[in-house]
Amino acid sequence: MPLSLYVDGTRWREHLTRTAAASPGLVPVAKGNGYGFTVAGLARRTEWLGVDTIAVGTYREVAEVEKRFSGSILVLEPWRPFLDASMSSRVIHTVGRREDLAALAAREDRPRVVLEARTSMGRHGLSSTDLAAAGKAARGVRVEGHAMHLPLGEGHRTEVERWMAAAPAQCWFVSHLTKTELDGLHERHQNVDLRPRVGTGLWLGDRGALIARATVTDSHVVRRGDRVGYQQRRINKGGHVLVVSGGTAHGIGLEAPAAAASNRQRAVSLARGGLEATGRALSPYKIAGKQRWFVEPPHMQVSLVFVPAPVTPPPIGDEIEVQVRFTTTIFDEMHIS
Ligand SMILES: *Cc1c(COP(=O)(O)O)cnc(C)c1O
């Protein structure tokens, strides 16, 4: 029985087209669990949006998009000689080391590359000296632009300007700049093509269009003192134990309910398969208007949730709302209206 994602199609598509129209040069990012929609689903949407480039996280994801999207595919993970990298002419490689640039340039087919700056993220990329030198002297490759991946938040201006001055390029692929920051950059650098790479703000930017629902697969009356579950925990109040779809395989229990006070701690303790200190954890399942407590940590594909008396539990087969984090949830089904 499924954990399902319901999408208000009209509202979602409107948000996508509005975002694309407001972000010239937009490069939609489709990676990982596809922000809940699967990478393949996002590839089809990107084709529908009519942009010329999509970004994927890894080379493994190229195969999932190339049949569904007809434009260029920027791979965000840096090219390495040991990766099984597609060398299709539709693929744009991200380069973050001098030796990788040399290896790509030694090929006959002039691969398309983006040269990445090692920003304050400190994840991958060339130093500013190397980036400037590589940008000027690159032979044997087609440089499509430079790239910077910035930490979340605001206040990127100084860093962005520093990179643009140190390693000038006709085109910059940028990540995690705010609309205001982008507008400012457009204004100050009218001859530079800015290409924002956006995932969350695009696919999940209108949360109201998305709703996750689980199915009630079973329901049992419990009395105070009964023991249930793998851990045979004692129930300390009468009510019902509901078995609902969604378990660790879906990413349930990895996410913390948005409204909980100690979000992070709860996420950490649940991710380890334990419960918080009190022995209970608030589940992401909403029943009769309230998030309910887990009886014990989620199982592989279902969770046990406690509904105290006198609340009438929903009947078996009904769907209930789940508060999920879309980037860590794998849905069984997706319904787009
Ligand atoms: C994942 C990723 C993005 C998109 O991030 P969101 O926060 O989902 O918009 C952009 N750039 C790079 C390099 C990424 O890895």
XYZ file of C-alpha atoms and ligand atoms in Angstrom:
352
model
C 0.000 0.000 0.000
C 1.474 3.212 -1.194
C 2.998 6.364 0.137
C 1.816 8.827 -2.481
C 2.640 12.286 -3.695
C -0.328 14.299 -4.926
C 0.416 17.292 -7.090
C -2.011 20.046 -7.983
C -0.843 20.002 -11.583
C -2.198 23.352 -12.707
C -0.749 25.171 -9.730
C 2.596 23.382 -9.937
C 3.026 23.967 -13.680
C 2.105 27.616 -13.201
C 4.805 27.951 -10.577
C 7.338 26.257 -12.880
C 6.593 28.506 -15.845
C 6.541 31.605 -13.660
C 9.907 30.706 -12.127
C 11.446 29.970 -15.522
C 10.144 33.260 -16.923
C 11.568 35.173 -13.956
C 14.988 33.480 -14.197
C 16.580 33.941 -17.603
C 19.169 31.252 -18.298
C 17.644 28.935 -15.706
C 19.222 25.487 -15.456
C 16.802 23.165 -13.625
C 18.549 20.702 -11.306
C 17.298 17.086 -11.316
C 19.228 14.819 -9.004
C 19.009 12.275 -6.216
C 15.404 11.355 -5.466
C 14.344 14.048 -7.945
C 13.084 16.186 -5.054
C 10.351 13.554 -4.604
C 9.368 13.505 -8.301
C 12.146 11.182 -9.587
C 14.892 12.377 -11.900
C 13.043 10.957 -14.919
C 9.901 12.907 -14.026
C 11.876 16.131 -13.717
C 13.627 15.497 -17.032
C 10.227 15.350 -18.771
C 9.140 18.563 -17.004
C 12.328 20.296 -18.029
C 11.668 19.353 -21.666
C 8.168 20.743 -21.287
C 9.576 23.977 -19.780
C 11.580 24.493 -22.952
C 14.951 25.406 -21.441
C 18.159 24.384 -23.215
C 20.085 22.785 -20.321
C 19.359 20.540 -17.355
C 21.775 19.762 -14.505
C 22.099 16.302 -12.966
C 24.057 15.411 -9.860
C 26.057 12.455 -11.130
C 27.050 10.659 -14.323
C 24.756 7.796 -13.345
C 21.806 10.148 -13.700
C 22.650 11.099 -17.294
C 20.996 7.931 -18.638
C 17.779 8.802 -16.824
C 17.460 12.207 -18.447
C 18.916 11.801 -21.931
C 15.918 9.947 -23.346
C 13.450 12.405 -21.873
C 15.146 15.742 -22.308
C 16.614 16.839 -25.632
C 19.006 19.625 -24.603
C 22.405 19.758 -22.919
C 23.088 17.894 -19.682
C 25.382 19.554 -17.170
C 26.829 17.063 -14.685
C 27.418 18.684 -11.300
C 29.802 16.095 -9.898
C 33.290 16.895 -11.113
C 34.710 14.732 -13.880
C 37.291 12.212 -12.687
C 39.288 9.690 -14.712
C 37.916 6.806 -12.636
C 34.231 7.656 -13.226
C 32.201 5.917 -15.883
C 31.447 9.227 -17.547
C 29.192 9.556 -20.564
C 31.171 11.378 -23.257
C 28.106 12.236 -25.320
C 28.355 15.632 -26.970
C 25.194 16.605 -25.067
C 27.044 16.284 -21.769
C 28.820 19.225 -20.175
C 31.481 18.147 -17.680
C 32.326 20.042 -14.531
C 36.073 20.332 -14.039
C 37.639 21.081 -10.692
C 41.286 19.981 -11.014
C 44.051 20.905 -13.431
C 44.927 17.279 -14.122
C 41.322 16.509 -15.053
C 41.272 19.401 -17.478
C 44.490 18.091 -19.040
C 43.027 14.581 -19.335
C 39.867 15.863 -21.014
C 41.859 18.134 -23.316
C 43.977 15.190 -24.444
C 40.919 13.544 -26.000
C 40.087 13.899 -29.680
C 36.465 14.965 -29.236
C 36.864 18.357 -27.540
C 34.598 17.730 -24.549
C 32.345 20.522 -23.349
C 33.342 21.718 -19.887
C 32.421 24.125 -17.154
C 35.313 25.188 -14.932
C 34.349 25.248 -11.307
C 35.569 27.753 -8.729
C 36.459 26.469 -5.279
C 34.210 28.854 -3.395
C 33.744 29.160 0.368
C 31.659 25.970 0.100
C 35.015 24.247 -0.004
C 33.652 21.222 -1.799
C 35.261 21.057 -5.228
C 36.917 23.370 -7.703
C 39.955 25.272 -8.863
C 41.674 28.026 -6.914
C 41.186 31.486 -8.377
C 44.681 31.504 -9.903
C 44.133 28.117 -11.529
C 40.659 29.049 -12.695
C 41.897 32.252 -14.302
C 44.770 30.411 -16.014
C 42.563 27.527 -17.143
C 39.901 29.856 -18.493
C 42.452 31.704 -20.613
C 44.505 28.810 -21.852
C 42.059 25.945 -22.238
C 42.704 24.030 -25.441
C 41.267 20.729 -26.543
C 38.026 21.429 -24.685
C 35.091 23.732 -25.244
C 34.693 25.942 -22.192
C 30.990 26.721 -21.782
C 31.508 28.843 -18.722
C 32.736 29.051 -15.168
C 30.723 27.883 -12.195
C 30.309 28.732 -8.561
C 28.400 26.805 -5.953
C 27.771 28.933 -2.885
C 26.629 28.171 0.644
C 22.956 28.721 1.479
C 21.913 32.117 2.726
C 22.552 35.668 1.634
C 25.548 37.951 1.502
C 27.324 36.326 -1.429
C 28.041 39.557 -3.221
C 31.654 40.086 -2.197
C 32.609 36.533 -2.979
C 30.820 36.506 -6.323
C 32.421 39.766 -7.395
C 35.837 38.560 -6.307
C 35.545 35.429 -8.465
C 34.176 37.277 -11.456
C 37.057 39.727 -11.327
C 39.731 37.107 -10.720
C 38.596 34.687 -13.426
C 36.464 36.533 -15.977
C 34.169 34.478 -18.174
C 31.430 35.098 -20.712
C 29.116 32.813 -18.800
C 28.817 31.937 -15.114
C 26.738 29.075 -13.798
C 25.717 30.028 -10.274
C 23.994 28.202 -7.437
C 22.127 29.498 -4.421
C 22.017 33.190 -5.237
C 18.878 35.019 -4.172
C 16.698 36.836 -6.683
C 18.001 40.180 -5.362
C 21.604 39.038 -5.681
C 20.978 37.853 -9.243
C 19.265 41.093 -10.197
C 22.196 43.070 -8.819
C 24.659 40.946 -10.747
C 22.723 41.309 -13.992
C 22.825 45.031 -13.511
C 26.536 45.253 -12.786
C 27.625 42.702 -15.414
C 25.399 43.238 -18.397
C 27.711 41.399 -20.775
C 27.930 38.280 -18.672
C 25.510 35.403 -19.091
C 24.328 34.286 -15.661
C 22.852 30.834 -15.452
C 21.218 30.026 -12.104
C 21.110 26.307 -11.266
C 17.978 25.773 -9.229
C 16.374 22.691 -7.711
C 14.455 23.360 -4.496
C 13.145 26.802 -5.434
C 11.851 25.486 -8.737
C 10.403 22.046 -8.004
C 9.400 22.676 -4.389
C 8.934 26.433 -4.526
C 5.152 26.249 -4.156
C 4.637 23.771 -1.319
C 0.903 24.363 -1.367
C 0.730 22.493 -4.674
C 2.115 19.333 -3.072
C 0.695 16.939 -0.566
C 2.015 13.599 0.648
C -0.409 10.934 1.784
C -0.003 7.554 3.420
C -2.483 4.709 3.453
C -3.906 3.245 6.649
C -3.200 -0.442 6.181
C -4.351 -1.743 9.553
C -5.826 -0.587 12.846
C -5.946 -2.266 16.256
C -7.584 -1.375 19.538
C -4.996 -1.237 22.338
C -5.358 -0.973 26.090
C -3.015 0.491 28.635
C -0.304 -2.062 29.376
C -0.488 -3.863 25.997
C 2.818 -4.494 24.298
C 3.301 -4.080 20.550
C 5.976 -3.896 17.894
C 9.516 -5.115 17.407
C 10.495 -3.561 20.668
C 7.461 -4.731 22.627
C 7.020 -1.304 24.106
C 4.236 -0.932 26.582
C 1.271 1.213 25.547
C 0.526 3.623 28.389
C -2.940 4.743 27.352
C -5.914 3.241 25.577
C -6.560 3.935 21.925
C -5.609 2.544 18.546
C -2.363 1.544 16.925
C -2.497 2.294 13.213
C -0.230 0.655 10.702
C 0.421 3.218 7.975
C 2.411 3.046 4.758
C 5.849 4.658 4.762
C 8.976 3.354 6.453
C 12.705 3.726 6.447
C 12.834 2.629 2.786
C 10.776 5.711 1.907
C 12.913 7.961 4.067
C 10.261 8.191 6.801
C 11.945 8.811 10.112
C 14.817 10.587 8.428
C 12.895 13.802 8.355
C 11.872 15.801 11.348
C 8.398 17.245 11.610
C 8.731 20.865 10.642
C 6.986 22.205 13.722
C 8.883 20.197 16.340
C 11.065 22.149 18.713
C 14.266 20.155 18.577
C 14.101 19.386 14.909
C 17.715 18.548 14.496
C 18.090 16.351 17.525
C 14.965 14.489 16.612
C 16.194 13.949 13.088
C 19.514 12.699 14.356
C 18.022 10.351 16.915
C 15.507 8.990 14.425
C 18.098 8.606 11.718
C 19.982 6.337 14.059
C 16.861 4.278 14.533
C 16.368 5.289 18.113
C 13.790 7.327 19.905
C 14.321 10.531 21.742
C 15.087 10.497 25.458
C 11.475 10.244 26.559
C 11.172 7.089 24.503
C 8.693 8.652 22.127
C 8.946 10.562 18.914
C 6.416 12.654 17.099
C 5.612 11.059 13.767
C 5.063 13.002 10.547
C 1.601 11.424 10.177
C -1.377 13.666 10.719
C -4.547 12.053 12.045
C -7.679 13.992 13.025
C -5.800 17.251 12.577
C -2.771 16.431 14.711
C 0.610 14.855 14.265
C 0.645 11.587 16.216
C 3.349 9.753 18.122
C 5.263 6.831 16.721
C 4.799 3.665 18.753
C 8.397 2.777 17.852
C 10.885 3.671 15.113
C 9.566 3.192 11.564
C 9.828 -0.260 10.020
C 11.139 -0.816 6.501
C 7.878 -0.047 4.683
C 5.307 0.815 7.348
C 5.141 2.736 10.594
C 3.158 2.154 13.780
C 1.379 5.246 15.007
C -0.588 5.689 18.215
C -4.015 7.341 18.184
C -5.254 7.941 21.740
C -8.869 7.388 22.762
C -11.346 8.930 22.284
C -10.088 9.949 18.819
C -11.810 7.880 16.135
C -9.122 6.586 13.821
C -9.580 6.761 10.056
C -10.799 3.505 8.495
C -8.440 1.018 6.911
C -7.817 2.036 3.311
C -8.138 5.760 3.975
C -5.315 8.115 3.198
C -3.814 10.446 5.780
C -1.511 13.412 5.376
C 2.218 13.056 6.038
C 4.616 15.942 6.537
C 7.644 14.849 4.564
C 10.892 16.400 3.553
C 10.740 15.998 -0.198
C 14.485 15.680 -0.701
C 14.641 12.562 1.477
C 11.377 10.870 0.531
C 10.882 8.163 -2.032
C 7.221 7.891 -2.982
C 5.605 4.730 -4.288
C 3.205 6.695 -6.461
C 2.843 10.143 -7.881
C -0.486 11.617 -8.988
C -0.371 14.858 -10.953
C -3.778 16.356 -11.612
C 22.017 20.515 -5.693
C 22.730 21.626 -6.343
C 22.025 22.759 -6.759
C 20.551 22.939 -6.514
O 20.354 23.164 -5.165
P 18.936 23.571 -4.573
O 19.246 24.039 -3.200
O 18.093 22.345 -4.577
O 18.385 24.630 -5.462
C 22.711 23.761 -7.407
N 24.040 23.661 -7.645
C 24.749 22.578 -7.269
C 26.204 22.516 -7.579
C 24.116 21.532 -6.598
O 24.829 20.463 -6.231
